[in-house]
JSON list of C-alpha atoms in Angstrom, two decimals:
[
{"chain": "A", "resi": 1, "resn": "VAL", "atom": "CA", "xyz": [7.52, -19.62, 13.95]},
{"chain": "A", "resi": 2, "resn": "SER", "atom": "CA", "xyz": [4.37, -19.41, 12.03]},
{"chain": "A", "resi": 3, "resn": "GLU", "atom": "CA", "xyz": [4.00, -17.66, 8.84]},
{"chain": "A", "resi": 4, "resn": "GLN", "atom": "CA", "xyz": [2.92, -14.13, 8.71]},
{"chain": "A", "resi": 5, "resn": "THR", "atom": "CA", "xyz": [-0.22, -12.85, 7.77]},
{"chain": "A", "resi": 6, "resn": "TYR", "atom": "CA", "xyz": [-0.46, -9.99, 5.18]},
{"chain": "A", "resi": 7, "resn": "CYS", "atom": "CA", "xyz": [-1.98, -7.49, 7.97]},
{"chain": "A", "resi": 8, "resn": "ASP", "atom": "CA", "xyz": [1.12, -8.32, 10.14]},
{"chain": "A", "resi": 9, "resn": "ARG", "atom": "CA", "xyz": [3.56, -7.49, 7.39]},
{"chain": "A", "resi": 10, "resn": "LEU", "atom": "CA", "xyz": [1.92, -4.09, 6.85]},
{"chain": "A", "resi": 11, "resn": "VAL", "atom": "CA", "xyz": [2.10, -3.74, 10.26]},
{"chain": "A", "resi": 12, "resn": "GLN", "atom": "CA", "xyz": [5.74, -4.34, 9.80]},
{"chain": "A", "resi": 13, "resn": "ASP", "atom": "CA", "xyz": [6.91, -2.43, 6.97]},
{"chain": "A", "resi": 14, "resn": "ALA", "atom": "CA", "xyz": [4.56, 0.54, 7.42]},
{"chain": "A", "resi": 15, "resn": "PRO", "atom": "CA", "xyz": [7.14, 2.64, 9.15]},
{"chain": "A", "resi": 16, "resn": "PHE", "atom": "CA", "xyz": [9.29, 1.81, 6.49]},
{"chain": "A", "resi": 17, "resn": "LEU", "atom": "CA", "xyz": [7.28, 2.57, 3.48]},
{"chain": "A", "resi": 18, "resn": "MET", "atom": "CA", "xyz": [6.20, 5.69, 5.54]},
{"chain": "A", "resi": 19, "resn": "GLY", "atom": "CA", "xyz": [9.99, 7.05, 5.82]},
{"chain": "A", "resi": 20, "resn": "HIS", "atom": "CA", "xyz": [10.92, 10.42, 3.60]},
{"chain": "A", "resi": 21, "resn": "GLY", "atom": "CA", "xyz": [11.70, 9.79, -0.11]},
{"chain": "A", "resi": 22, "resn": "ARG", "atom": "CA", "xyz": [10.73, 5.76, -0.26]},
{"chain": "A", "resi": 23, "resn": "LEU", "atom": "CA", "xyz": [7.58, 5.76, -2.24]},
{"chain": "A", "resi": 24, "resn": "SER", "atom": "CA", "xyz": [6.97, 8.72, -4.85]},
{"chain": "A", "resi": 25, "resn": "GLU", "atom": "CA", "xyz": [3.85, 10.23, -4.68]},
{"chain": "A", "resi": 26, "resn": "GLN", "atom": "CA", "xyz": [3.31, 8.88, -8.53]},
{"chain": "A", "resi": 27, "resn": "GLN", "atom": "CA", "xyz": [3.83, 5.09, -6.94]},
{"chain": "A", "resi": 28, "resn": "VAL", "atom": "CA", "xyz": [1.40, 6.02, -4.33]},
{"chain": "A", "resi": 29, "resn": "ASP", "atom": "CA", "xyz": [-1.14, 7.37, -7.19]},
{"chain": "A", "resi": 30, "resn": "ARG", "atom": "CA", "xyz": [-0.29, 4.15, -9.04]},
{"chain": "A", "resi": 31, "resn": "ILE", "atom": "CA", "xyz": [-1.02, 1.64, -6.20]},
{"chain": "A", "resi": 32, "resn": "ILE", "atom": "CA", "xyz": [-3.98, 3.88, -5.17]},
{"chain": "A", "resi": 33, "resn": "LEU", "atom": "CA", "xyz": [-5.48, 3.18, -8.89]},
{"chain": "A", "resi": 34, "resn": "GLN", "atom": "CA", "xyz": [-4.64, 0.00, -9.03]},
{"chain": "A", "resi": 35, "resn": "LEU", "atom": "CA", "xyz": [-6.38, -0.89, -6.20]},
{"chain": "A", "resi": 36, "resn": "ASN", "atom": "CA", "xyz": [-9.65, 1.03, -6.66]},
{"chain": "A", "resi": 37, "resn": "ARG", "atom": "CA", "xyz": [-9.63, 0.05, -10.59]},
{"chain": "A", "resi": 38, "resn": "TYR", "atom": "CA", "xyz": [-9.00, -3.70, -9.90]},
{"chain": "A", "resi": 39, "resn": "TYR", "atom": "CA", "xyz": [-10.39, -3.78, -6.69]},
{"chain": "A", "resi": 40, "resn": "PRO", "atom": "CA", "xyz": [-13.21, -1.60, -6.31]},
{"chain": "A", "resi": 41, "resn": "GLN", "atom": "CA", "xyz": [-14.06, -3.60, -3.02]},
{"chain": "A", "resi": 42, "resn": "ILE", "atom": "CA", "xyz": [-10.91, -2.65, -1.82]},
{"chain": "A", "resi": 43, "resn": "LEU", "atom": "CA", "xyz": [-10.89, 0.95, -2.31]},
{"chain": "A", "resi": 44, "resn": "SER", "atom": "CA", "xyz": [-14.39, 2.61, -3.52]},
{"chain": "A", "resi": 45, "resn": "ASN", "atom": "CA", "xyz": [-14.36, 5.47, -5.39]},
{"chain": "A", "resi": 46, "resn": "SER", "atom": "CA", "xyz": [-14.61, 7.78, -2.63]},
{"chain": "A", "resi": 47, "resn": "ASP", "atom": "CA", "xyz": [-11.42, 6.47, -0.80]},
{"chain": "A", "resi": 48, "resn": "ALA", "atom": "CA", "xyz": [-9.70, 6.56, -3.66]},
{"chain": "A", "resi": 49, "resn": "GLU", "atom": "CA", "xyz": [-10.11, 10.01, -4.50]},
{"chain": "A", "resi": 50, "resn": "LYS", "atom": "CA", "xyz": [-9.72, 10.60, -0.05]},
{"chain": "A", "resi": 51, "resn": "PHE", "atom": "CA", "xyz": [-6.25, 9.15, -0.40]},
{"chain": "A", "resi": 52, "resn": "ARG", "atom": "CA", "xyz": [-5.17, 11.16, -3.49]},
{"chain": "A", "resi": 53, "resn": "ASN", "atom": "CA", "xyz": [-6.18, 14.14, -2.33]},
{"chain": "A", "resi": 54, "resn": "PRO", "atom": "CA", "xyz": [-2.55, 16.45, -2.90]},
{"chain": "A", "resi": 55, "resn": "LYS", "atom": "CA", "xyz": [-3.99, 18.79, -0.14]},
{"chain": "A", "resi": 56, "resn": "ALA", "atom": "CA", "xyz": [-3.16, 16.67, 2.37]},
{"chain": "A", "resi": 57, "resn": "SER", "atom": "CA", "xyz": [1.12, 15.08, 2.69]},
{"chain": "A", "resi": 58, "resn": "LEU", "atom": "CA", "xyz": [1.92, 12.23, 1.34]},
{"chain": "A", "resi": 59, "resn": "ARG", "atom": "CA", "xyz": [2.93, 10.72, 4.04]},
{"chain": "A", "resi": 60, "resn": "MET", "atom": "CA", "xyz": [-0.69, 11.53, 5.89]},
{"chain": "A", "resi": 61, "resn": "ARG", "atom": "CA", "xyz": [-2.62, 9.84, 2.90]},
{"chain": "A", "resi": 62, "resn": "LEU", "atom": "CA", "xyz": [-0.58, 6.37, 2.63]},
{"chain": "A", "resi": 63, "resn": "CYS", "atom": "CA", "xyz": [-1.06, 6.54, 6.74]},
{"chain": "A", "resi": 64, "resn": "ASP", "atom": "CA", "xyz": [-4.47, 6.47, 6.30]},
{"chain": "A", "resi": 65, "resn": "LEU", "atom": "CA", "xyz": [-4.33, 4.32, 3.19]},
{"chain": "A", "resi": 66, "resn": "LEU", "atom": "CA", "xyz": [-1.78, 1.42, 4.73]},
{"chain": "A", "resi": 67, "resn": "GLY", "atom": "CA", "xyz": [-4.46, 1.78, 8.51]},
{"chain": "A", "resi": 68, "resn": "HIS", "atom": "CA", "xyz": [-7.70, 1.51, 6.14]},
{"chain": "A", "resi": 69, "resn": "LEU", "atom": "CA", "xyz": [-6.11, -1.19, 4.57]},
{"chain": "A", "resi": 70, "resn": "GLN", "atom": "CA", "xyz": [-5.23, -2.77, 7.79]},
{"chain": "A", "resi": 71, "resn": "ARG", "atom": "CA", "xyz": [-8.97, -2.50, 8.98]},
{"chain": "A", "resi": 72, "resn": "SER", "atom": "CA", "xyz": [-10.04, -3.87, 5.29]},
{"chain": "A", "resi": 73, "resn": "GLY", "atom": "CA", "xyz": [-8.15, -7.56, 5.94]},
{"chain": "A", "resi": 74, "resn": "GLU", "atom": "CA", "xyz": [-6.21, -10.23, 4.93]},
{"chain": "A", "resi": 75, "resn": "ARG", "atom": "CA", "xyz": [-7.00, -10.15, 1.06]},
{"chain": "A", "resi": 76, "resn": "ASP", "atom": "CA", "xyz": [-6.94, -6.14, 1.13]},
{"chain": "A", "resi": 77, "resn": "CYS", "atom": "CA", "xyz": [-3.53, -6.02, 2.63]},
{"chain": "A", "resi": 78, "resn": "GLN", "atom": "CA", "xyz": [-2.02, -8.71, 0.15]},
{"chain": "A", "resi": 79, "resn": "GLU", "atom": "CA", "xyz": [-3.54, -7.09, -2.96]},
{"chain": "A", "resi": 80, "resn": "PHE", "atom": "CA", "xyz": [-1.57, -3.57, -1.63]},
{"chain": "A", "resi": 81, "resn": "TYR", "atom": "CA", "xyz": [1.72, -5.69, -1.39]},
{"chain": "A", "resi": 82, "resn": "ARG", "atom": "CA", "xyz": [0.92, -7.51, -5.31]},
{"chain": "A", "resi": 83, "resn": "ALA", "atom": "CA", "xyz": [0.37, -3.63, -6.31]},
{"chain": "A", "resi": 84, "resn": "LEU", "atom": "CA", "xyz": [3.23, -2.57, -4.58]},
{"chain": "A", "resi": 85, "resn": "TYR", "atom": "CA", "xyz": [5.86, -5.77, -6.12]},
{"chain": "A", "resi": 86, "resn": "ILE", "atom": "CA", "xyz": [4.01, -3.76, -9.26]},
{"chain": "A", "resi": 87, "resn": "HIS", "atom": "CA", "xyz": [4.09, -0.52, -8.87]},
{"chain": "A", "resi": 88, "resn": "ALA", "atom": "CA", "xyz": [7.89, -0.03, -6.52]},
{"chain": "A", "resi": 89, "resn": "GLN", "atom": "CA", "xyz": [9.67, -3.15, -7.43]},
{"chain": "A", "resi": 90, "resn": "PRO", "atom": "CA", "xyz": [13.22, -2.33, -5.60]},
{"chain": "A", "resi": 91, "resn": "LEU", "atom": "CA", "xyz": [11.06, -1.31, -2.89]},
{"chain": "A", "resi": 92, "resn": "HIS", "atom": "CA", "xyz": [9.02, -4.08, -2.80]},
{"chain": "A", "resi": 93, "resn": "SER", "atom": "CA", "xyz": [12.58, -6.37, -2.23]},
{"chain": "A", "resi": 94, "resn": "ARG", "atom": "CA", "xyz": [13.87, -4.05, 0.80]},
{"chain": "A", "resi": 95, "resn": "LEU", "atom": "CA", "xyz": [10.77, -4.25, 2.99]},
{"chain": "A", "resi": 96, "resn": "PRO", "atom": "CA", "xyz": [11.81, -5.77, 6.74]},
{"chain": "A", "resi": 97, "resn": "SER", "atom": "CA", "xyz": [9.17, -7.92, 6.30]},
{"chain": "A", "resi": 98, "resn": "ARG", "atom": "CA", "xyz": [11.18, -9.78, 3.78]},
{"chain": "A", "resi": 99, "resn": "LEU", "atom": "CA", "xyz": [14.33, -9.57, 4.92]},
{"chain": "A", "resi": 100, "resn": "ALA", "atom": "CA", "xyz": [13.57, -11.16, 8.59]}
]
């Protein structure tokens, strides 16, 4: 079995991550800010603003963010997992891709 890429993992983990109550507003904001602040090439300021728009539901913003990362490529997906680990460690350890 070949090693899963981070993009593959994100496809597998997205439904779990978007499950009700899994990620808080604060956790999603921190992940977005980390990707924007440390890796502006992953999330530009305008991307970050869009994904943090309080008028959109958290689930919708998360769905848009995960789709954006999947389209961006492997390194961006990997940095998302790093941010998820930092800001939501208990959730990170229960990801379907980690339990497989």
